GROMACS .gro file of C-alpha atoms in nm:
model
  325
    1UNK     CA    1  23.295   5.807 -10.703
    2UNK     CA    2  23.362   5.778 -10.357
    3UNK     CA    3  23.156   5.971 -10.104
    4UNK     CA    4  23.248   6.194  -9.870
    5UNK     CA    5  23.181   6.156  -9.532
    6UNK     CA    6  23.135   6.483  -9.320
    7UNK     CA    7  23.379   6.508  -9.033
    8UNK     CA    8  23.241   6.335  -8.673
    9UNK     CA    9  23.083   6.595  -8.479
   10UNK     CA   10  23.157   6.613  -8.046
   11UNK     CA   11  22.818   6.484  -7.924
   12UNK     CA   12  22.753   6.823  -7.738
   13UNK     CA   13  22.425   6.718  -7.593
   14UNK     CA   14  22.531   6.388  -7.392
   15UNK     CA   15  22.859   6.605  -7.220
   16UNK     CA   16  22.623   6.833  -7.094
   17UNK     CA   17  22.469   6.675  -6.947
   18UNK     CA   18  22.672   6.490  -6.813
   19UNK     CA   19  22.818   6.764  -6.657
   20UNK     CA   20  22.514   6.908  -6.542
   21UNK     CA   21  22.418   6.609  -6.380
   22UNK     CA   22  22.776   6.588  -6.169
   23UNK     CA   23  22.704   6.973  -6.133
   24UNK     CA   24  22.372   6.937  -5.964
   25UNK     CA   25  22.605   6.636  -5.742
   26UNK     CA   26  22.849   6.904  -5.676
   27UNK     CA   27  22.568   7.095  -5.509
   28UNK     CA   28  22.429   6.765  -5.332
   29UNK     CA   29  22.751   6.697  -5.102
   30UNK     CA   30  22.745   7.081  -5.061
   31UNK     CA   31  22.407   7.033  -4.849
   32UNK     CA   32  22.510   6.740  -4.670
   33UNK     CA   33  22.804   6.985  -4.559
   34UNK     CA   34  22.590   7.214  -4.464
   35UNK     CA   35  22.294   7.011  -4.301
   36UNK     CA   36  22.647   6.899  -4.071
   37UNK     CA   37  22.776   7.212  -3.975
   38UNK     CA   38  22.418   7.316  -3.888
   39UNK     CA   39  22.368   7.021  -3.621
   40UNK     CA   40  22.766   7.046  -3.515
   41UNK     CA   41  22.702   7.459  -3.460
   42UNK     CA   42  22.364   7.586  -3.575
   43UNK     CA   43  22.423   7.875  -3.418
   44UNK     CA   44  22.768   8.027  -3.526
   45UNK     CA   45  22.719   7.849  -3.871
   46UNK     CA   46  22.380   8.080  -3.942
   47UNK     CA   47  22.579   8.392  -3.774
   48UNK     CA   48  22.536   8.665  -4.061
   49UNK     CA   49  22.945   8.699  -3.988
   50UNK     CA   50  22.969   8.341  -4.060
   51UNK     CA   51  22.800   8.344  -4.388
   52UNK     CA   52  22.951   8.618  -4.456
   53UNK     CA   53  23.311   8.510  -4.451
   54UNK     CA   54  23.202   8.208  -4.627
   55UNK     CA   55  23.059   8.408  -4.943
   56UNK     CA   56  23.322   8.638  -4.901
   57UNK     CA   57  23.564   8.319  -4.990
   58UNK     CA   58  23.423   8.252  -5.275
   59UNK     CA   59  23.476   8.582  -5.451
   60UNK     CA   60  23.844   8.551  -5.550
   61UNK     CA   61  23.817   8.147  -5.624
   62UNK     CA   62  23.529   8.162  -5.777
   63UNK     CA   63  23.663   8.447  -6.058
   64UNK     CA   64  23.961   8.230  -6.073
   65UNK     CA   65  23.811   7.876  -6.140
   66UNK     CA   66  23.568   8.060  -6.425
   67UNK     CA   67  23.871   8.150  -6.557
   68UNK     CA   68  23.962   7.779  -6.528
   69UNK     CA   69  23.647   7.666  -6.620
   70UNK     CA   70  23.706   7.765  -6.954
   71UNK     CA   71  24.043   7.658  -6.992
   72UNK     CA   72  23.951   7.302  -6.914
   73UNK     CA   73  23.617   7.329  -7.166
   74UNK     CA   74  23.951   7.346  -7.455
   75UNK     CA   75  24.121   7.075  -7.293
   76UNK     CA   76  24.377   7.259  -7.146
   77UNK     CA   77  24.461   7.399  -6.783
   78UNK     CA   78  24.626   7.686  -6.661
   79UNK     CA   79  24.880   7.714  -6.397
   80UNK     CA   80  24.992   8.010  -6.375
   81UNK     CA   81  24.650   8.165  -6.262
   82UNK     CA   82  24.795   8.161  -5.883
   83UNK     CA   83  25.075   8.366  -6.006
   84UNK     CA   84  24.926   8.615  -6.215
   85UNK     CA   85  24.630   8.668  -5.897
   86UNK     CA   86  24.945   8.725  -5.712
   87UNK     CA   87  25.115   8.984  -5.929
   88UNK     CA   88  24.822   9.188  -6.041
   89UNK     CA   89  24.745   9.176  -5.647
   90UNK     CA   90  25.063   9.327  -5.545
   91UNK     CA   91  25.046   9.605  -5.826
   92UNK     CA   92  24.742   9.695  -5.795
   93UNK     CA   93  24.845   9.781  -5.395
   94UNK     CA   94  25.143   9.963  -5.518
   95UNK     CA   95  25.032  10.154  -5.858
   96UNK     CA   96  24.728  10.333  -5.586
   97UNK     CA   97  24.938  10.399  -5.305
   98UNK     CA   98  24.667  10.559  -5.134
   99UNK     CA   99  24.554  10.782  -5.428
  100UNK     CA  100  24.178  10.750  -5.530
  101UNK     CA  101  24.214  10.879  -5.875
  102UNK     CA  102  24.512  10.614  -5.956
  103UNK     CA  103  24.246  10.351  -5.856
  104UNK     CA  104  24.082  10.306  -6.166
  105UNK     CA  105  24.336  10.341  -6.422
  106UNK     CA  106  24.549  10.088  -6.195
  107UNK     CA  107  24.294   9.821  -6.203
  108UNK     CA  108  24.228   9.854  -6.565
  109UNK     CA  109  24.678   9.778  -6.609
  110UNK     CA  110  24.603   9.514  -6.428
  111UNK     CA  111  24.254   9.354  -6.617
  112UNK     CA  112  24.494   9.435  -6.938
  113UNK     CA  113  24.806   9.227  -6.780
  114UNK     CA  114  24.589   8.922  -6.690
  115UNK     CA  115  24.450   8.974  -7.051
  116UNK     CA  116  24.814   8.980  -7.196
  117UNK     CA  117  24.956   8.728  -6.975
  118UNK     CA  118  24.649   8.480  -7.095
  119UNK     CA  119  24.700   8.587  -7.443
  120UNK     CA  120  25.098   8.473  -7.432
  121UNK     CA  121  25.008   8.178  -7.277
  122UNK     CA  122  24.708   8.088  -7.578
  123UNK     CA  123  24.911   8.192  -7.850
  124UNK     CA  124  25.182   7.972  -7.756
  125UNK     CA  125  24.983   7.716  -7.696
  126UNK     CA  126  24.735   7.696  -8.014
  127UNK     CA  127  25.096   7.755  -8.225
  128UNK     CA  128  25.333   7.501  -8.074
  129UNK     CA  129  25.305   7.176  -7.974
  130UNK     CA  130  25.395   7.231  -7.629
  131UNK     CA  131  25.126   7.149  -7.365
  132UNK     CA  132  24.996   7.372  -7.207
  133UNK     CA  133  25.061   7.247  -6.865
  134UNK     CA  134  25.431   7.292  -6.920
  135UNK     CA  135  25.373   7.623  -7.071
  136UNK     CA  136  25.207   7.734  -6.761
  137UNK     CA  137  25.344   7.575  -6.554
  138UNK     CA  138  25.719   7.766  -6.604
  139UNK     CA  139  25.504   8.088  -6.601
  140UNK     CA  140  25.355   7.984  -6.253
  141UNK     CA  141  25.752   8.032  -6.205
  142UNK     CA  142  25.827   8.311  -6.416
  143UNK     CA  143  25.527   8.555  -6.299
  144UNK     CA  144  25.607   8.438  -5.916
  145UNK     CA  145  25.915   8.519  -5.993
  146UNK     CA  146  25.853   8.874  -6.103
  147UNK     CA  147  25.645   8.950  -5.827
  148UNK     CA  148  25.931   8.906  -5.571
  149UNK     CA  149  26.142   9.090  -5.785
  150UNK     CA  150  25.910   9.359  -5.760
  151UNK     CA  151  25.858   9.309  -5.369
  152UNK     CA  152  25.932   9.067  -5.147
  153UNK     CA  153  25.752   9.212  -4.856
  154UNK     CA  154  25.394   9.352  -4.839
  155UNK     CA  155  25.326   9.709  -5.001
  156UNK     CA  156  25.156   9.941  -5.074
  157UNK     CA  157  24.792  10.087  -4.989
  158UNK     CA  158  24.474  10.082  -5.160
  159UNK     CA  159  24.188  10.301  -5.119
  160UNK     CA  160  23.935  10.313  -4.896
  161UNK     CA  161  23.673  10.311  -5.169
  162UNK     CA  162  23.842   9.926  -5.308
  163UNK     CA  163  23.898   9.805  -4.968
  164UNK     CA  164  23.517   9.930  -4.865
  165UNK     CA  165  23.452   9.636  -5.201
  166UNK     CA  166  23.660   9.385  -5.038
  167UNK     CA  167  23.500   9.417  -4.690
  168UNK     CA  168  23.226   9.629  -4.626
  169UNK     CA  169  22.879   9.383  -4.602
  170UNK     CA  170  22.458   9.407  -4.621
  171UNK     CA  171  22.408   9.122  -4.337
  172UNK     CA  172  22.535   8.823  -4.435
  173UNK     CA  173  22.573   8.948  -4.817
  174UNK     CA  174  22.949   9.072  -4.894
  175UNK     CA  175  22.961   9.377  -5.148
  176UNK     CA  176  23.226   9.191  -5.315
  177UNK     CA  177  22.986   8.922  -5.415
  178UNK     CA  178  22.814   9.206  -5.657
  179UNK     CA  179  23.162   9.117  -5.889
  180UNK     CA  180  23.169   8.734  -5.864
  181UNK     CA  181  22.797   8.771  -5.979
  182UNK     CA  182  22.886   8.970  -6.260
  183UNK     CA  183  23.234   8.773  -6.342
  184UNK     CA  184  22.944   8.436  -6.383
  185UNK     CA  185  22.674   8.623  -6.566
  186UNK     CA  186  22.932   8.705  -6.856
  187UNK     CA  187  23.111   8.390  -6.847
  188UNK     CA  188  22.807   8.221  -6.890
  189UNK     CA  189  22.662   8.427  -7.181
  190UNK     CA  190  22.992   8.351  -7.335
  191UNK     CA  191  22.976   7.979  -7.308
  192UNK     CA  192  22.589   7.934  -7.372
  193UNK     CA  193  22.448   8.225  -7.623
  194UNK     CA  194  22.765   8.283  -7.826
  195UNK     CA  195  22.971   8.147  -8.150
  196UNK     CA  196  23.273   8.095  -7.934
  197UNK     CA  197  23.098   7.957  -7.633
  198UNK     CA  198  22.986   7.578  -7.910
  199UNK     CA  199  23.371   7.714  -7.992
  200UNK     CA  200  23.475   7.594  -7.716
  201UNK     CA  201  23.287   7.310  -7.643
  202UNK     CA  202  23.358   7.227  -7.976
  203UNK     CA  203  23.717   7.240  -8.004
  204UNK     CA  204  23.755   7.095  -7.624
  205UNK     CA  205  23.559   6.788  -7.763
  206UNK     CA  206  23.739   6.682  -8.066
  207UNK     CA  207  23.983   6.953  -8.180
  208UNK     CA  208  24.058   6.776  -8.512
  209UNK     CA  209  23.723   6.804  -8.585
  210UNK     CA  210  23.618   7.109  -8.478
  211UNK     CA  211  23.909   7.233  -8.742
  212UNK     CA  212  23.812   7.030  -9.017
  213UNK     CA  213  23.431   7.220  -8.980
  214UNK     CA  214  23.539   7.559  -8.988
  215UNK     CA  215  23.595   7.643  -8.599
  216UNK     CA  216  23.921   7.899  -8.584
  217UNK     CA  217  24.076   7.654  -8.307
  218UNK     CA  218  24.389   7.888  -8.248
  219UNK     CA  219  24.200   8.194  -8.176
  220UNK     CA  220  23.912   7.983  -7.958
  221UNK     CA  221  24.177   7.869  -7.748
  222UNK     CA  222  24.380   8.211  -7.761
  223UNK     CA  223  24.076   8.359  -7.638
  224UNK     CA  224  24.000   8.079  -7.362
  225UNK     CA  225  24.339   8.199  -7.209
  226UNK     CA  226  24.287   8.570  -7.222
  227UNK     CA  227  23.940   8.522  -7.039
  228UNK     CA  228  24.148   8.286  -6.765
  229UNK     CA  229  24.415   8.580  -6.729
  230UNK     CA  230  24.198   8.867  -6.684
  231UNK     CA  231  23.985   8.688  -6.420
  232UNK     CA  232  24.339   8.595  -6.226
  233UNK     CA  233  24.390   8.994  -6.253
  234UNK     CA  234  24.036   9.048  -6.162
  235UNK     CA  235  24.121   8.805  -5.805
  236UNK     CA  236  24.435   8.973  -5.761
  237UNK     CA  237  24.251   9.272  -5.738
  238UNK     CA  238  24.017   9.196  -5.490
  239UNK     CA  239  24.303   8.993  -5.300
  240UNK     CA  240  24.425   9.339  -5.187
  241UNK     CA  241  24.116   9.510  -5.146
  242UNK     CA  242  24.087   9.233  -4.884
  243UNK     CA  243  24.427   9.312  -4.766
  244UNK     CA  244  24.406   9.656  -4.838
  245UNK     CA  245  24.750   9.606  -4.947
  246UNK     CA  246  24.991   9.395  -5.197
  247UNK     CA  247  25.103   9.068  -5.116
  248UNK     CA  248  25.402   8.905  -5.315
  249UNK     CA  249  25.213   8.549  -5.193
  250UNK     CA  250  24.843   8.668  -5.257
  251UNK     CA  251  24.746   8.395  -5.450
  252UNK     CA  252  24.985   8.120  -5.342
  253UNK     CA  253  24.767   7.756  -5.387
  254UNK     CA  254  24.480   7.947  -5.641
  255UNK     CA  255  24.566   7.745  -5.933
  256UNK     CA  256  24.519   7.444  -5.787
  257UNK     CA  257  24.257   7.520  -5.582
  258UNK     CA  258  24.038   7.638  -5.908
  259UNK     CA  259  24.190   7.313  -6.078
  260UNK     CA  260  24.017   7.095  -5.790
  261UNK     CA  261  23.688   7.305  -5.709
  262UNK     CA  262  23.636   7.271  -6.146
  263UNK     CA  263  23.696   6.883  -6.158
  264UNK     CA  264  23.488   6.801  -5.853
  265UNK     CA  265  23.200   7.038  -6.042
  266UNK     CA  266  23.202   6.785  -6.296
  267UNK     CA  267  23.469   6.947  -6.580
  268UNK     CA  268  23.655   6.626  -6.722
  269UNK     CA  269  24.064   6.732  -6.755
  270UNK     CA  270  24.026   6.617  -7.167
  271UNK     CA  271  23.851   6.921  -7.260
  272UNK     CA  272  23.483   6.958  -7.391
  273UNK     CA  273  23.271   6.836  -7.053
  274UNK     CA  274  23.223   7.096  -6.805
  275UNK     CA  275  22.936   7.251  -6.593
  276UNK     CA  276  22.941   7.620  -6.472
  277UNK     CA  277  22.690   7.516  -6.184
  278UNK     CA  278  22.914   7.231  -6.092
  279UNK     CA  279  23.234   7.460  -6.110
  280UNK     CA  280  22.992   7.721  -5.872
  281UNK     CA  281  22.908   7.405  -5.637
  282UNK     CA  282  23.290   7.317  -5.599
  283UNK     CA  283  23.371   7.689  -5.486
  284UNK     CA  284  23.049   7.690  -5.261
  285UNK     CA  285  23.206   7.333  -5.081
  286UNK     CA  286  23.591   7.464  -5.098
  287UNK     CA  287  23.494   7.776  -4.872
  288UNK     CA  288  23.302   7.580  -4.676
  289UNK     CA  289  23.548   7.345  -4.590
  290UNK     CA  290  23.781   7.657  -4.537
  291UNK     CA  291  23.546   7.851  -4.331
  292UNK     CA  292  23.478   7.502  -4.109
  293UNK     CA  293  23.823   7.506  -3.950
  294UNK     CA  294  23.736   7.816  -3.778
  295UNK     CA  295  23.415   7.743  -3.683
  296UNK     CA  296  23.468   7.418  -3.542
  297UNK     CA  297  23.772   7.593  -3.404
  298UNK     CA  298  24.001   7.260  -3.560
  299UNK     CA  299  24.379   7.274  -3.563
  300UNK     CA  300  24.545   7.451  -3.816
  301UNK     CA  301  24.752   7.147  -3.794
  302UNK     CA  302  24.469   6.927  -3.970
  303UNK     CA  303  24.321   7.178  -4.187
  304UNK     CA  304  24.512   7.050  -4.549
  305UNK     CA  305  24.467   6.655  -4.427
  306UNK     CA  306  24.064   6.744  -4.402
  307UNK     CA  307  24.070   6.946  -4.659
  308UNK     CA  308  24.221   6.650  -4.921
  309UNK     CA  309  24.004   6.429  -4.734
  310UNK     CA  310  23.683   6.623  -4.848
  311UNK     CA  311  23.807   6.698  -5.165
  312UNK     CA  312  23.865   6.378  -5.303
  313UNK     CA  313  23.581   6.183  -5.103
  314UNK     CA  314  23.351   6.459  -5.322
  315UNK     CA  315  23.533   6.347  -5.645
  316UNK     CA  316  23.515   5.967  -5.569
  317UNK     CA  317  23.175   6.022  -5.531
  318UNK     CA  318  23.066   6.275  -5.816
  319UNK     CA  319  23.329   6.276  -6.107
  320UNK     CA  320  23.205   6.099  -6.376
  321UNK     CA  321  23.397   5.751  -6.420
  322UNK     CA  322  23.542   5.606  -6.758
  323UNK     CA  323  23.326   5.260  -6.869
  324UNK     CA  324  23.667   5.130  -7.025
  325UNK     CA  325  23.931   4.861  -6.831
   0.00000   0.00000   0.00000
């Protein structure tokens, strides 16, 4: 009688350890950049206003990156998060339009919209052979097109209370940072303290083996994209709060920035390996790079060049390399 061999289980411990090491490395380069900026502008960098600007810049990108982090862990990618944030920001301001009574319903509606967009992505990706890259690239254009159909110019108006969430600070700490902290807590618990988190890592490590072991692969992928869509919509609400109006271009570029910080933070785009601490390190790194342009009074024409050099250097130093040829 032939023995039946159990399906191979992905080495989750090794993957998590590699991601954690790379995550610490991401924070190491943040420390080096802080030291360099301290030497270049000791008074300016540590000023409360500058620190508040850096921390504020982490909120929107951090929310989007958290969702991207979950999707990348499953072996997927979501290129539509920037467009989702844009549409959410625009509709938030338009729905509220200065009326306080509309604030909570509008926010809940945007979170529901983001969840629906994400769920649609997950269902298509998990039930067809279409790669997540293709699915979300198409909806990247589709959702942005919807935003332009709604309005081609900034419009709407959020309330003073919502604007205060986006702009008020206590010393160097912006109030909006509490939103990001809450999202980090929720995602951290989901990924590291629940069955869903174990399923996410298993699907990213080896989807076929996970399916053989009884993991609900389709449901896991769908939930991962749903989380990404919800967090992208939350980022859009924060964009509207900061700008006080809705813009049809508010979230442009967020999708690439989110992928960048996740990869720099130690994630593998093949899935199964990512560090939440590393992703947050990548978010902080990009926020520091962005703030340094203003702090050092660098020409705007050099911003993309400097950003690209720093990101490439960080990836070259800290992203794990393949041991093969």
